[in-house]
Amino acid sequence: MVRKEEALEYHSQGRRGKIEVVPSKPCQTQRDLSLAYTPGVAEPCLEIARNPEDAYRYTAKGNLVAVVSNGTAVLGLGDIGALAGKPVMEGKGVLFKRFADIDVFDIELNTHNPDEIIRAVQLLEPTFGGINLEDIKAPECFAIEEALKKTMNIPVFHDDQHGTAIISGAALLNALEVSGKRIDQVRVVFSGAGAAGIACAKLYEKLGVRRENMLLVDTKGVVFKGRKEGMNSYKEYFASKSPARTLAEAMSGADVFCGVSVKGIVTKEMVRSMADKPIVFAMANPDPEITYDDAVSVRDDIIMATGRSDYPNQVNNVLGFPFIFRGALDVRATSINDEMKIAASHALAMLAREDVPDSVTRAYGGKRIEFGKEYIIPKPFDPRVLLRETIAVAKAAMETGVARTPIKDMDAYRDALEARLGKSREVMRFFISRAQQSPKRIVFPEGEEDKILRAAHILVEEKIATPILLGSRSFITQRMKELGIEMEGVEIINPSKSMKHDQYVTAFYSMRQRKGITKFDADRLIKTHNIFGMMMVQQGDADGLISGLTTHYPDTVKPALQIIGKREGVRTIAGLYMMVFKNQTIFIADATVNIDPSAEDLADIAILTAEKVKQLQIEPRVAMLSFSNFGSTKHPFSDKMRQAVSIIKHRAPDLIVDGEMMADTAVSPEILSEFFPFSSLQGAANVLICPGLTSANIAYKLLAKLGGATAIGPILMGIKKPVYLLTPGVEVNDIVNITAMAVFESQSRFGAAHGKENGGHGKETVKEVAAH
């Protein structure tokens, strides 16, 4: 549990509160100032006056949401007032930004009058792209939302109502899937008839629960036909003819309990009285209607969700509102309708049935997460939620006619959403998109490893590559079944039983017979997976190879050199890392192969790296790094880098390269400008060649851990055909990404061999995606 002191310190340390306004345009010079404000600002004002829709082009309106509250129903604290509720509204802003890149202003209205709230929000319409109503008590919240939805042309969404309904609705769909029950046959009891309870009941009905199978229970007991006390039109809609009058009576024989009420209202006896395989959503916060431990102690067949993160299946509204608004804003929806909410529930439900990324597993303690009783809702930190739910909401808005600017290219929209997850996701999306245009056959020697199996499933589903898994067919088949992933589209080869065995033995023996390999050795080595995989690539039976998950680099590099060999004219192979920052991408070599390269080796490494960067359609600007700037320190270490520059300029005179220079000089145009009179590097370098493996390895790891960069690699350069290395701690998504890069390289080499342009298809280039 979070301690009081810890929470107060979190909100008060440093800059007070949790949010700030950050300019999205430069304001460093007098010219910037004249553009940001007067006189330049007059021009967009005039354009908007002529065409109000231009507000979405020239202002932040299209990505700006107001979080509006009067503080009358804050969390479980009740009516604490507008000002006291401000930390919650700021927190909502943090979640909007963190999960969906939506900007927020929190608006606290000091009034209990619904008409005043309605009028205030209506007057804010020119400022915002959407309105999120928050912590306004029932039944006023219903009337306020209804009035605003009727009178405003931007989305209005009361999260306390619909957020809980959408997330628990997804949980309901999956709980029924796990329990084998039909939605139109289950009996559902709702505890709590406020904003969330009524909204849950309404959405469950739209998902397929029959109204006559629902019982609504409030502080006065069951809501039944003819009851007078504590009734309103919203409760009346769900009034039942059931003879049940208490919560205990209502829960007897029920299939589902949906609680949005108060702590401890449900007893063990009530849970024990429910039907087989009961579904219990005890969502009161911070303490549920019945604790997880108490509920499972009386029913081992229970499927349970709560609002807490320390129990399985947390119903957390952050799985809903950021992504629902993201989809609504991106199509400029005039409202958030029922179809969009239903689409969100179904998208979340389907996502929970997919394989869970390693990054999500690690964020939640490292324990394997699989669809079932204890995992029926996606985790809040699953980055795929942005893609699945947002797209589903946007599509529903278009299909129901509330989208003012429908999305024409869903693939491009998905790419744009990927970019919001970070520049590295955007860069990798480029490689995946290119790979999907012409998938290649990629062999995985470690085909029995779980991560490889899970990656292979994604590669097939996304049509990125045709995976070839080396290993025991029976073992792989059984393990894939246990992991719940499909085998279709995956090729499995057991090297010791392959029809190609004799052919590969003969070819391998022919290559290595004068290098210490006997026919017996060749027969034995071909049965090893790395050697067999390399032979597949060498013989043209596979287009590339990915290995290294369970081995050291030399175990992959050495057979790659012996069997596939270096490209013609290549003397030294090397390893490259692509370092992706928020606003730029740089390349570092060699952090993988050459421990103490000579000047000649460094020249080879620089030229290989420049060729790879050009393949990505980025112009390389190469800096040879040292602790000296252009001869400022005389030492063999710096002399080596200077000599390498001379060799490069002789061998590749058109390449932009200079050095030796310090790292800060290489990446800082201001420092570099001091050397402009003679330096050929007239701008910041994007390729950094380090003097040795030690410095390169340290540099890329520090940039990744402390500099906020995402490291993509290692990319092995100089081999005839694509061979990519994995590290032991690599995640499934990284394997997918590396495979996409291998496919891209294979496509590029095939295109070059056949005189085809390296690009085309009307797609943007990696230069546009990755370069600053």
PDB file of C-alpha atoms in Angstrom, residues 4 13 55 81 126 132 176 197-198 222 266 298 316 322 325 348 370 405 489 524 550-551 554 562 649 678 731 749:
ATOM      1  CA  LYS A   4       0.437   8.936   3.231  1.00  0.00           C
ATOM      2  CA  GLN A  13       8.618  17.574  -4.393  1.00  0.00           C
ATOM      3  CA  ALA A  55      -8.368  25.673 -35.671  1.00  0.00           C
ATOM      4  CA  GLY A  81     -15.205  20.166  -3.194  1.00  0.00           C
ATOM      5  CA  PRO A 126     -13.906  26.559 -28.864  1.00  0.00           C
ATOM      6  CA  ASN A 132     -13.925  14.332 -19.960  1.00  0.00           C
ATOM      7  CA  LEU A 176     -17.702 -15.961 -19.958  1.00  0.00           C
ATOM      8  CA  GLY A 197     -23.508   0.843 -11.688  1.00  0.00           C
ATOM      9  CA  ILE A 198     -26.133   2.182 -14.099  1.00  0.00           C
ATOM     10  CA  VAL A 222     -33.136  -4.672  -4.806  1.00  0.00           C
ATOM     11  CA  VAL A 266     -20.433  -9.126   0.147  1.00  0.00           C
ATOM     12  CA  VAL A 298     -14.907 -20.442  -0.521  1.00  0.00           C
ATOM     13  CA  ASN A 316      -8.520   0.026 -14.266  1.00  0.00           C
ATOM     14  CA  PRO A 322      -7.040   7.656 -23.029  1.00  0.00           C
ATOM     15  CA  PHE A 325     -10.431   9.816 -26.702  1.00  0.00           C
ATOM     16  CA  LEU A 348      -9.692  -5.150 -24.997  1.00  0.00           C
ATOM     17  CA  GLU A 370      -1.526 -16.211 -19.996  1.00  0.00           C
ATOM     18  CA  THR A 405     -12.486  13.404 -40.851  1.00  0.00           C
ATOM     19  CA  GLY A 489       2.719 -20.978 -41.487  1.00  0.00           C
ATOM     20  CA  ARG A 524      28.511 -34.594 -36.840  1.00  0.00           C
ATOM     21  CA  THR A 550      21.259 -19.148 -25.798  1.00  0.00           C
ATOM     22  CA  THR A 551      24.830 -18.827 -27.117  1.00  0.00           C
ATOM     23  CA  PRO A 554      31.353 -16.222 -31.493  1.00  0.00           C
ATOM     24  CA  GLN A 562      33.228 -20.149 -42.310  1.00  0.00           C
ATOM     25  CA  LYS A 649      39.262   9.291 -47.771  1.00  0.00           C
ATOM     26  CA  PHE A 678      39.043  22.812 -42.557  1.00  0.00           C
ATOM     27  CA  GLU A 731      12.465  -9.805 -25.678  1.00  0.00           C
ATOM     28  CA  ARG A 749      20.203  -7.344 -51.661  1.00  0.00           C
TER      29      ARG A 749
END
